[in-house]
Short mmCIF file of the C-alpha atoms (twelve columns), coordinates in Angstrom:
data_MODEL
# 
_entry.id   MODEL 
# 
loop_
_atom_site.group_PDB 
_atom_site.id 
_atom_site.type_symbol 
_atom_site.label_atom_id 
_atom_site.label_alt_id 
_atom_site.label_comp_id 
_atom_site.label_asym_id 
_atom_site.label_seq_id 
_atom_site.Cartn_x 
_atom_site.Cartn_y 
_atom_site.Cartn_z 
_atom_site.pdbx_PDB_model_num 
ATOM 1   C CA . GLU A 1   66.593  125.874 101.690 1 
ATOM 2   C CA . GLU A 2   68.975  123.216 100.513 1 
ATOM 3   C CA . GLU A 3   71.906  123.192 102.258 1 
ATOM 4   C CA . LEU A 4   75.665  124.611 100.687 1 
ATOM 5   C CA . PRO A 5   77.969  122.206 99.370  1 
ATOM 6   C CA . ARG A 6   80.748  121.904 101.256 1 
ATOM 7   C CA . PHE A 7   84.311  121.443 100.057 1 
ATOM 8   C CA . ALA A 8   87.192  120.230 102.617 1 
ATOM 9   C CA . ILE A 9   90.449  121.195 102.034 1 
ATOM 10  C CA . VAL A 10  92.572  118.625 103.360 1 
ATOM 11  C CA . GLY A 11  96.399  117.422 103.763 1 
ATOM 12  C CA . ARG A 12  98.940  116.539 105.925 1 
ATOM 13  C CA . PRO A 13  100.259 119.575 108.388 1 
ATOM 14  C CA . ASN A 14  102.339 122.072 106.354 1 
ATOM 15  C CA . ALA A 15  100.753 120.922 102.457 1 
ATOM 16  C CA . GLY A 16  99.623  124.623 101.994 1 
ATOM 17  C CA . LYS A 17  95.780  123.879 103.205 1 
ATOM 18  C CA . SER A 18  95.074  127.788 104.405 1 
ATOM 19  C CA . SER A 19  97.442  129.197 101.908 1 
ATOM 20  C CA . LEU A 20  94.811  127.527 99.445  1 
ATOM 21  C CA . VAL A 21  92.079  129.048 101.402 1 
ATOM 22  C CA . ASN A 22  93.177  132.426 101.124 1 
ATOM 23  C CA . SER A 23  94.368  132.648 97.661  1 
ATOM 24  C CA . LEU A 24  90.599  131.132 96.736  1 
ATOM 25  C CA . MET A 25  89.306  134.321 99.217  1 
ATOM 26  C CA . ASP A 26  91.751  136.446 98.281  1 
ATOM 27  C CA . GLU A 27  92.200  137.744 102.042 1 
ATOM 28  C CA . GLN A 28  94.265  136.370 104.704 1 
ATOM 29  C CA . ARG A 29  91.356  134.340 107.024 1 
ATOM 30  C CA . ASN A 30  93.916  131.999 108.068 1 
ATOM 31  C CA . ILE A 31  97.116  132.356 109.725 1 
ATOM 32  C CA . VAL A 32  99.503  131.206 107.236 1 
ATOM 33  C CA . THR A 33  103.106 130.177 109.081 1 
ATOM 34  C CA . ASP A 34  105.759 127.508 107.832 1 
ATOM 35  C CA . ILE A 35  104.879 125.551 111.527 1 
ATOM 36  C CA . ALA A 36  102.976 122.467 111.074 1 
ATOM 37  C CA . GLY A 37  99.624  122.765 112.901 1 
ATOM 38  C CA . THR A 38  98.709  126.587 112.893 1 
ATOM 39  C CA . THR A 39  95.273  126.153 111.896 1 
ATOM 40  C CA . ARG A 40  94.115  124.821 115.228 1 
ATOM 41  C CA . ASP A 41  89.951  125.006 113.741 1 
ATOM 42  C CA . SER A 42  88.527  124.123 110.880 1 
ATOM 43  C CA . ILE A 43  87.463  127.596 109.641 1 
ATOM 44  C CA . TYR A 44  83.965  127.203 107.376 1 
ATOM 45  C CA . SER A 45  84.645  130.146 104.486 1 
ATOM 46  C CA . ARG A 46  81.398  130.428 102.481 1 
ATOM 47  C CA . TYR A 47  82.011  131.297 98.841  1 
ATOM 48  C CA . ASN A 48  80.934  132.215 95.427  1 
ATOM 49  C CA . LYS A 49  82.703  131.435 91.974  1 
ATOM 50  C CA . PHE A 50  81.494  130.791 88.975  1 
ATOM 51  C CA . GLY A 51  77.964  131.306 90.146  1 
ATOM 52  C CA . PHE A 52  78.215  128.517 92.613  1 
ATOM 53  C CA . ASP A 53  77.909  129.545 96.392  1 
ATOM 54  C CA . PHE A 54  79.255  126.801 98.749  1 
ATOM 55  C CA . TYR A 55  81.284  126.149 101.766 1 
ATOM 56  C CA . LEU A 56  85.205  125.471 102.037 1 
ATOM 57  C CA . VAL A 57  86.089  124.251 105.224 1 
ATOM 58  C CA . ASP A 58  90.131  124.521 106.148 1 
ATOM 59  C CA . THR A 59  91.106  121.617 107.730 1 
ATOM 60  C CA . ALA A 60  94.028  121.125 110.836 1 
ATOM 61  C CA . GLY A 61  96.306  119.075 109.331 1 
ATOM 62  C CA . ILE A 62  95.648  115.204 109.747 1 
ATOM 63  C CA . ARG A 63  99.161  113.716 110.906 1 
ATOM 64  C CA . LYS A 64  100.223 110.561 112.438 1 
ATOM 65  C CA . LYS A 65  98.949  109.313 115.683 1 
ATOM 66  C CA . ASN A 66  102.331 109.113 117.539 1 
ATOM 67  C CA . LYS A 67  103.284 112.648 116.482 1 
ATOM 68  C CA . VAL A 68  100.206 113.753 118.360 1 
ATOM 69  C CA . ASN A 69  101.249 114.567 121.796 1 
ATOM 70  C CA . GLU A 70  99.281  118.013 122.687 1 
ATOM 71  C CA . ASP A 71  95.567  117.519 123.212 1 
ATOM 72  C CA . ILE A 72  95.555  120.454 120.902 1 
ATOM 73  C CA . GLU A 73  97.075  118.599 118.102 1 
ATOM 74  C CA . TYR A 74  94.904  115.628 118.778 1 
ATOM 75  C CA . TYR A 75  91.577  117.470 118.266 1 
ATOM 76  C CA . SER A 76  92.953  119.430 115.218 1 
ATOM 77  C CA . VAL A 77  93.184  115.588 114.148 1 
ATOM 78  C CA . LEU A 78  89.792  114.643 115.076 1 
ATOM 79  C CA . ARG A 79  88.474  117.857 113.827 1 
ATOM 80  C CA . SER A 80  89.764  117.284 110.250 1 
ATOM 81  C CA . ILE A 81  88.475  113.769 110.687 1 
ATOM 82  C CA . ARG A 82  85.314  115.574 111.558 1 
ATOM 83  C CA . ALA A 83  85.543  118.509 108.394 1 
ATOM 84  C CA . ILE A 84  86.186  115.404 106.214 1 
ATOM 85  C CA . GLU A 85  82.907  113.539 107.544 1 
ATOM 86  C CA . ASN A 86  80.748  116.781 106.978 1 
ATOM 87  C CA . SER A 87  82.115  117.624 103.010 1 
ATOM 88  C CA . ASP A 88  80.851  116.635 99.856  1 
ATOM 89  C CA . VAL A 89  83.893  116.829 98.197  1 
ATOM 90  C CA . CYS A 90  87.315  116.718 99.544  1 
ATOM 91  C CA . ILE A 91  90.426  118.769 97.991  1 
ATOM 92  C CA . LEU A 92  93.468  116.424 99.112  1 
ATOM 93  C CA . LEU A 93  96.903  118.589 99.064  1 
ATOM 94  C CA . ILE A 94  100.189 116.646 98.359  1 
ATOM 95  C CA . ASP A 95  102.692 118.700 98.683  1 
ATOM 96  C CA . ALA A 96  105.094 118.119 95.332  1 
ATOM 97  C CA . THR A 97  108.539 118.658 97.262  1 
ATOM 98  C CA . ARG A 98  108.162 115.729 99.429  1 
ATOM 99  C CA . GLY A 99  105.948 113.467 96.849  1 
ATOM 100 C CA . ILE A 100 103.508 110.863 98.299  1 
ATOM 101 C CA . GLU A 101 103.607 109.814 101.640 1 
ATOM 102 C CA . ALA A 102 101.661 106.905 103.744 1 
ATOM 103 C CA . GLN A 103 99.775  110.140 105.575 1 
ATOM 104 C CA . ASP A 104 98.564  111.057 102.524 1 
ATOM 105 C CA . VAL A 105 97.673  107.512 102.014 1 
ATOM 106 C CA . ASN A 106 95.704  107.623 105.532 1 
ATOM 107 C CA . ILE A 107 93.787  110.938 104.560 1 
ATOM 108 C CA . PHE A 108 93.105  109.317 101.446 1 
ATOM 109 C CA . SER A 109 91.836  106.229 103.627 1 
ATOM 110 C CA . ILE A 110 89.502  108.192 105.469 1 
ATOM 111 C CA . ILE A 111 88.172  109.794 102.311 1 
ATOM 112 C CA . GLN A 112 87.143  106.428 101.115 1 
ATOM 113 C CA . LYS A 113 86.111  105.247 104.403 1 
ATOM 114 C CA . ASN A 114 83.119  108.215 104.220 1 
ATOM 115 C CA . ARG A 115 82.699  107.965 100.891 1 
ATOM 116 C CA . LYS A 116 83.152  111.192 99.687  1 
ATOM 117 C CA . GLY A 117 84.218  112.987 96.314  1 
ATOM 118 C CA . LEU A 118 88.091  113.462 95.832  1 
ATOM 119 C CA . VAL A 119 90.215  116.033 93.837  1 
ATOM 120 C CA . VAL A 120 93.795  115.718 93.946  1 
ATOM 121 C CA . LEU A 121 95.691  118.975 94.203  1 
ATOM 122 C CA . VAL A 122 99.862  118.457 94.048  1 
ATOM 123 C CA . ASN A 123 100.408 121.459 95.598  1 
ATOM 124 C CA . LYS A 124 103.748 123.166 95.419  1 
ATOM 125 C CA . TRP A 125 104.125 122.630 91.941  1 
ATOM 126 C CA . ASP A 126 106.095 125.721 91.040  1 
ATOM 127 C CA . VAL A 127 108.957 125.051 93.466  1 
ATOM 128 C CA . ALA A 128 109.466 121.196 92.558  1 
ATOM 129 C CA . GLN A 129 112.738 120.372 90.839  1 
ATOM 130 C CA . ASN A 130 111.111 118.018 88.031  1 
ATOM 131 C CA . LYS A 131 108.652 119.335 85.740  1 
ATOM 132 C CA . THR A 132 108.927 117.553 83.392  1 
ATOM 133 C CA . GLN A 133 105.964 115.666 81.124  1 
ATOM 134 C CA . GLN A 134 107.762 112.549 81.945  1 
ATOM 135 C CA . SER A 135 108.128 113.715 86.064  1 
ATOM 136 C CA . ILE A 136 104.253 114.609 85.680  1 
ATOM 137 C CA . ASP A 137 102.841 111.151 84.533  1 
ATOM 138 C CA . HIS A 138 105.145 109.573 87.271  1 
ATOM 139 C CA . PHE A 139 103.863 111.442 90.111  1 
ATOM 140 C CA . GLU A 140 100.307 110.933 88.820  1 
ATOM 141 C CA . ALA A 141 100.779 106.951 88.212  1 
ATOM 142 C CA . THR A 142 102.404 106.737 91.559  1 
ATOM 143 C CA . ILE A 143 99.301  108.546 93.557  1 
ATOM 144 C CA . ARG A 144 96.934  106.305 91.879  1 
ATOM 145 C CA . GLU A 145 98.898  103.216 92.336  1 
ATOM 146 C CA . ARG A 146 98.887  104.192 96.180  1 
ATOM 147 C CA . PHE A 147 95.397  104.622 95.783  1 
ATOM 148 C CA . ALA A 148 94.107  101.885 93.989  1 
ATOM 149 C CA . PRO A 149 91.854  99.630  93.415  1 
ATOM 150 C CA . PHE A 150 90.023  103.319 93.304  1 
ATOM 151 C CA . THR A 151 91.777  105.362 90.056  1 
ATOM 152 C CA . ASP A 152 89.017  107.289 88.434  1 
ATOM 153 C CA . PHE A 153 90.204  110.857 90.199  1 
ATOM 154 C CA . PRO A 154 90.911  114.360 88.712  1 
ATOM 155 C CA . ILE A 155 95.134  115.119 89.947  1 
ATOM 156 C CA . ILE A 156 95.395  118.797 89.283  1 
ATOM 157 C CA . PHE A 157 99.353  120.145 89.209  1 
ATOM 158 C CA . GLY A 158 99.208  123.344 90.667  1 
ATOM 159 C CA . SER A 159 100.484 126.410 93.535  1 
ATOM 160 C CA . ALA A 160 98.393  127.639 96.358  1 
ATOM 161 C CA . LEU A 161 100.741 130.299 96.406  1 
ATOM 162 C CA . THR A 162 101.145 131.543 92.965  1 
ATOM 163 C CA . LYS A 163 97.575  130.458 92.413  1 
ATOM 164 C CA . GLN A 164 98.358  128.516 89.346  1 
ATOM 165 C CA . ARG A 165 95.418  126.735 88.641  1 
ATOM 166 C CA . ILE A 166 93.250  127.195 91.487  1 
ATOM 167 C CA . HIS A 167 90.313  128.016 89.979  1 
ATOM 168 C CA . LYS A 168 90.487  124.654 87.894  1 
ATOM 169 C CA . VAL A 169 90.699  122.714 91.331  1 
ATOM 170 C CA . LEU A 170 87.256  124.890 92.279  1 
ATOM 171 C CA . GLN A 171 85.675  124.272 88.974  1 
ATOM 172 C CA . THR A 172 87.129  120.653 89.156  1 
ATOM 173 C CA . ALA A 173 85.264  120.165 92.770  1 
ATOM 174 C CA . ILE A 174 82.291  121.611 91.443  1 
ATOM 175 C CA . ASP A 175 82.301  118.939 88.623  1 
ATOM 176 C CA . VAL A 176 83.125  116.016 91.389  1 
ATOM 177 C CA . TYR A 177 80.066  117.144 93.660  1 
ATOM 178 C CA . ASN A 178 77.670  117.031 90.062  1 
ATOM 179 C CA . ASN A 179 78.959  113.816 89.421  1 
ATOM 180 C CA . ARG A 180 77.877  112.739 92.752  1 
ATOM 181 C CA . ARG A 181 74.352  113.774 92.242  1 
ATOM 182 C CA . ILE A 182 73.615  111.801 89.402  1 
ATOM 183 C CA . VAL A 183 70.571  109.615 89.014  1 
ATOM 184 C CA . ILE A 184 70.624  107.253 85.885  1 
ATOM 185 C CA . PRO A 185 66.979  105.567 85.154  1 
ATOM 186 C CA . THR A 186 66.687  102.042 85.963  1 
ATOM 187 C CA . SER A 187 65.724  101.215 82.221  1 
ATOM 188 C CA . GLN A 188 68.777  102.665 81.026  1 
ATOM 189 C CA . LEU A 189 71.157  101.423 83.788  1 
ATOM 190 C CA . ASN A 190 70.010  97.643  82.565  1 
ATOM 191 C CA . ASN A 191 70.275  98.179  79.468  1 
ATOM 192 C CA . VAL A 192 73.952  98.816  79.714  1 
ATOM 193 C CA . MET A 193 74.480  96.395  82.872  1 
ATOM 194 C CA . GLN A 194 72.490  93.659  81.176  1 
ATOM 195 C CA . ALA A 195 74.570  93.768  78.109  1 
ATOM 196 C CA . ALA A 196 77.905  94.051  80.431  1 
ATOM 197 C CA . ILE A 197 76.612  91.081  82.885  1 
ATOM 198 C CA . GLN A 198 75.817  88.960  79.336  1 
ATOM 199 C CA . ALA A 199 79.241  89.253  77.707  1 
ATOM 200 C CA . TYR A 200 80.938  88.511  80.754  1 
ATOM 201 C CA . PRO A 201 78.094  86.457  83.502  1 
ATOM 202 C CA . PRO A 202 79.920  86.103  87.214  1 
ATOM 203 C CA . PRO A 203 81.990  82.896  87.860  1 
ATOM 204 C CA . ALA A 204 79.639  80.037  88.958  1 
ATOM 205 C CA . VAL A 205 80.482  78.924  92.366  1 
ATOM 206 C CA . LYS A 206 80.288  75.305  93.521  1 
ATOM 207 C CA . GLY A 207 79.201  74.563  90.078  1 
ATOM 208 C CA . LYS A 208 75.774  76.828  90.608  1 
ATOM 209 C CA . TYR A 209 74.997  80.055  88.826  1 
ATOM 210 C CA . VAL A 210 74.728  83.160  89.930  1 
ATOM 211 C CA . LYS A 211 71.932  85.055  88.158  1 
ATOM 212 C CA . ILE A 212 72.184  88.673  88.025  1 
ATOM 213 C CA . LYS A 213 68.512  89.942  87.246  1 
ATOM 214 C CA . TYR A 214 68.295  93.711  87.798  1 
ATOM 215 C CA . VAL A 215 69.906  96.628  89.141  1 
ATOM 216 C CA . THR A 216 68.431  99.985  90.045  1 
ATOM 217 C CA . MET A 217 70.109  103.044 92.081  1 
ATOM 218 C CA . LEU A 218 68.961  103.702 95.568  1 
ATOM 219 C CA . LYS A 219 66.809  106.804 95.332  1 
ATOM 220 C CA . GLY A 220 68.210  109.527 97.970  1 
ATOM 221 C CA . ALA A 221 71.342  108.452 98.604  1 
ATOM 222 C CA . HIS A 222 74.224  111.039 99.704  1 
ATOM 223 C CA . VAL A 223 76.460  108.476 97.443  1 
ATOM 224 C CA . PRO A 224 75.836  107.343 93.937  1 
ATOM 225 C CA . THR A 225 74.313  103.664 94.950  1 
ATOM 226 C CA . PHE A 226 73.844  101.010 92.995  1 
ATOM 227 C CA . ILE A 227 71.951  97.367  94.020  1 
ATOM 228 C CA . PHE A 228 71.829  94.417  92.012  1 
ATOM 229 C CA . PHE A 229 69.262  91.735  92.611  1 
ATOM 230 C CA . CYS A 230 70.412  88.198  91.688  1 
ATOM 231 C CA . ASN A 231 70.012  84.864  92.956  1 
ATOM 232 C CA . LEU A 232 73.423  84.401  95.452  1 
ATOM 233 C CA . PRO A 233 74.173  87.953  96.132  1 
ATOM 234 C CA . GLN A 234 76.858  85.851  98.526  1 
ATOM 235 C CA . TRP A 235 79.066  84.326  96.017  1 
ATOM 236 C CA . ILE A 236 79.745  87.406  93.818  1 
ATOM 237 C CA . ARG A 237 83.846  88.326  94.562  1 
ATOM 238 C CA . ASP A 238 85.392  91.383  94.423  1 
ATOM 239 C CA . PRO A 239 86.969  91.045  90.573  1 
ATOM 240 C CA . TYR A 240 83.375  91.086  89.430  1 
ATOM 241 C CA . LYS A 241 82.461  93.477  91.586  1 
ATOM 242 C CA . ARG A 242 84.749  95.617  90.025  1 
ATOM 243 C CA . TYR A 243 84.059  94.464  86.317  1 
ATOM 244 C CA . LEU A 244 80.538  96.001  87.376  1 
ATOM 245 C CA . GLU A 245 82.178  99.437  88.861  1 
ATOM 246 C CA . ASN A 246 84.378  99.733  85.853  1 
ATOM 247 C CA . LYS A 247 81.455  99.190  83.509  1 
ATOM 248 C CA . ILE A 248 79.704  101.565 85.198  1 
ATOM 249 C CA . ARG A 249 82.256  104.408 85.244  1 
ATOM 250 C CA . GLU A 250 82.958  103.656 81.425  1 
ATOM 251 C CA . ASN A 251 79.074  104.600 80.329  1 
ATOM 252 C CA . TRP A 252 78.388  107.516 83.246  1 
ATOM 253 C CA . ASN A 253 80.663  109.933 84.527  1 
ATOM 254 C CA . LEU A 254 81.469  109.119 87.623  1 
ATOM 255 C CA . HIS A 255 85.163  110.936 87.976  1 
ATOM 256 C CA . GLY A 256 86.086  111.300 91.583  1 
ATOM 257 C CA . THR A 257 83.303  109.736 93.028  1 
ATOM 258 C CA . ILE A 258 83.527  106.535 95.301  1 
ATOM 259 C CA . ILE A 259 80.133  104.623 94.305  1 
ATOM 260 C CA . ASN A 260 78.389  101.843 96.287  1 
ATOM 261 C CA . LEU A 261 77.799  98.151  94.888  1 
ATOM 262 C CA . PHE A 262 75.470  96.282  97.159  1 
ATOM 263 C CA . PHE A 263 74.183  92.880  96.181  1 
ATOM 264 C CA . ARG A 264 70.581  91.977  97.060  1 
ATOM 265 C CA . GLU A 265 68.843  88.548  97.097  1 
ATOM 266 C CA . LYS A 266 65.652  88.017  94.902  1 
# 
């Protein structure tokens, strides 16, 4: 039996994680209070929505190390990190009333390091002061700027409390989960990527030309992983790696998915 996908709901303490689970489950499964850190444990809730079976993981809020005084708090943070590690897609809650803070970026870094799928929910939008399209665009641009160079992920403005766009969050998490499972035939991949490489070849280094011969997807990987075979893999620099990644994203839907690119000698 295939394991069910696990969606971790993560964010700073008090960003509304338990409220989100309760809105989805329509029941008080987690204690919701305004005291940061009331969700001591990660709670797995099995859920069926849109004909799709999965687990939701509610996590203790991740907070800055210096504020972690009690052991209990320390273990909650560890549990949140573990929940990220054990999830397929993370729904990262950002508090609309506070904007994006350093701690949100730290949590994103943990998600990125673990190569998880990402959906951002700007929560408490019902009580945000300024809801113009301009402020939405600005908020969105700020988030992408802070999470760069990874910018290809969905951002949803909603409210766990009023259930505004909550089901969209879930549907999007399911889409991201499916994007992570993409299988691209090698011939199709090479047709597209060889054209991109010919249009803009890797820069020569010390008079030597870097030749990328072919690319393939690693089978059975948990994260979409692309292996480029070339003569001088050590000479391929980050800007060129970003160029290749952008070309992959332009041609296949990897929205919300952090991918791996590896370069091997051939």
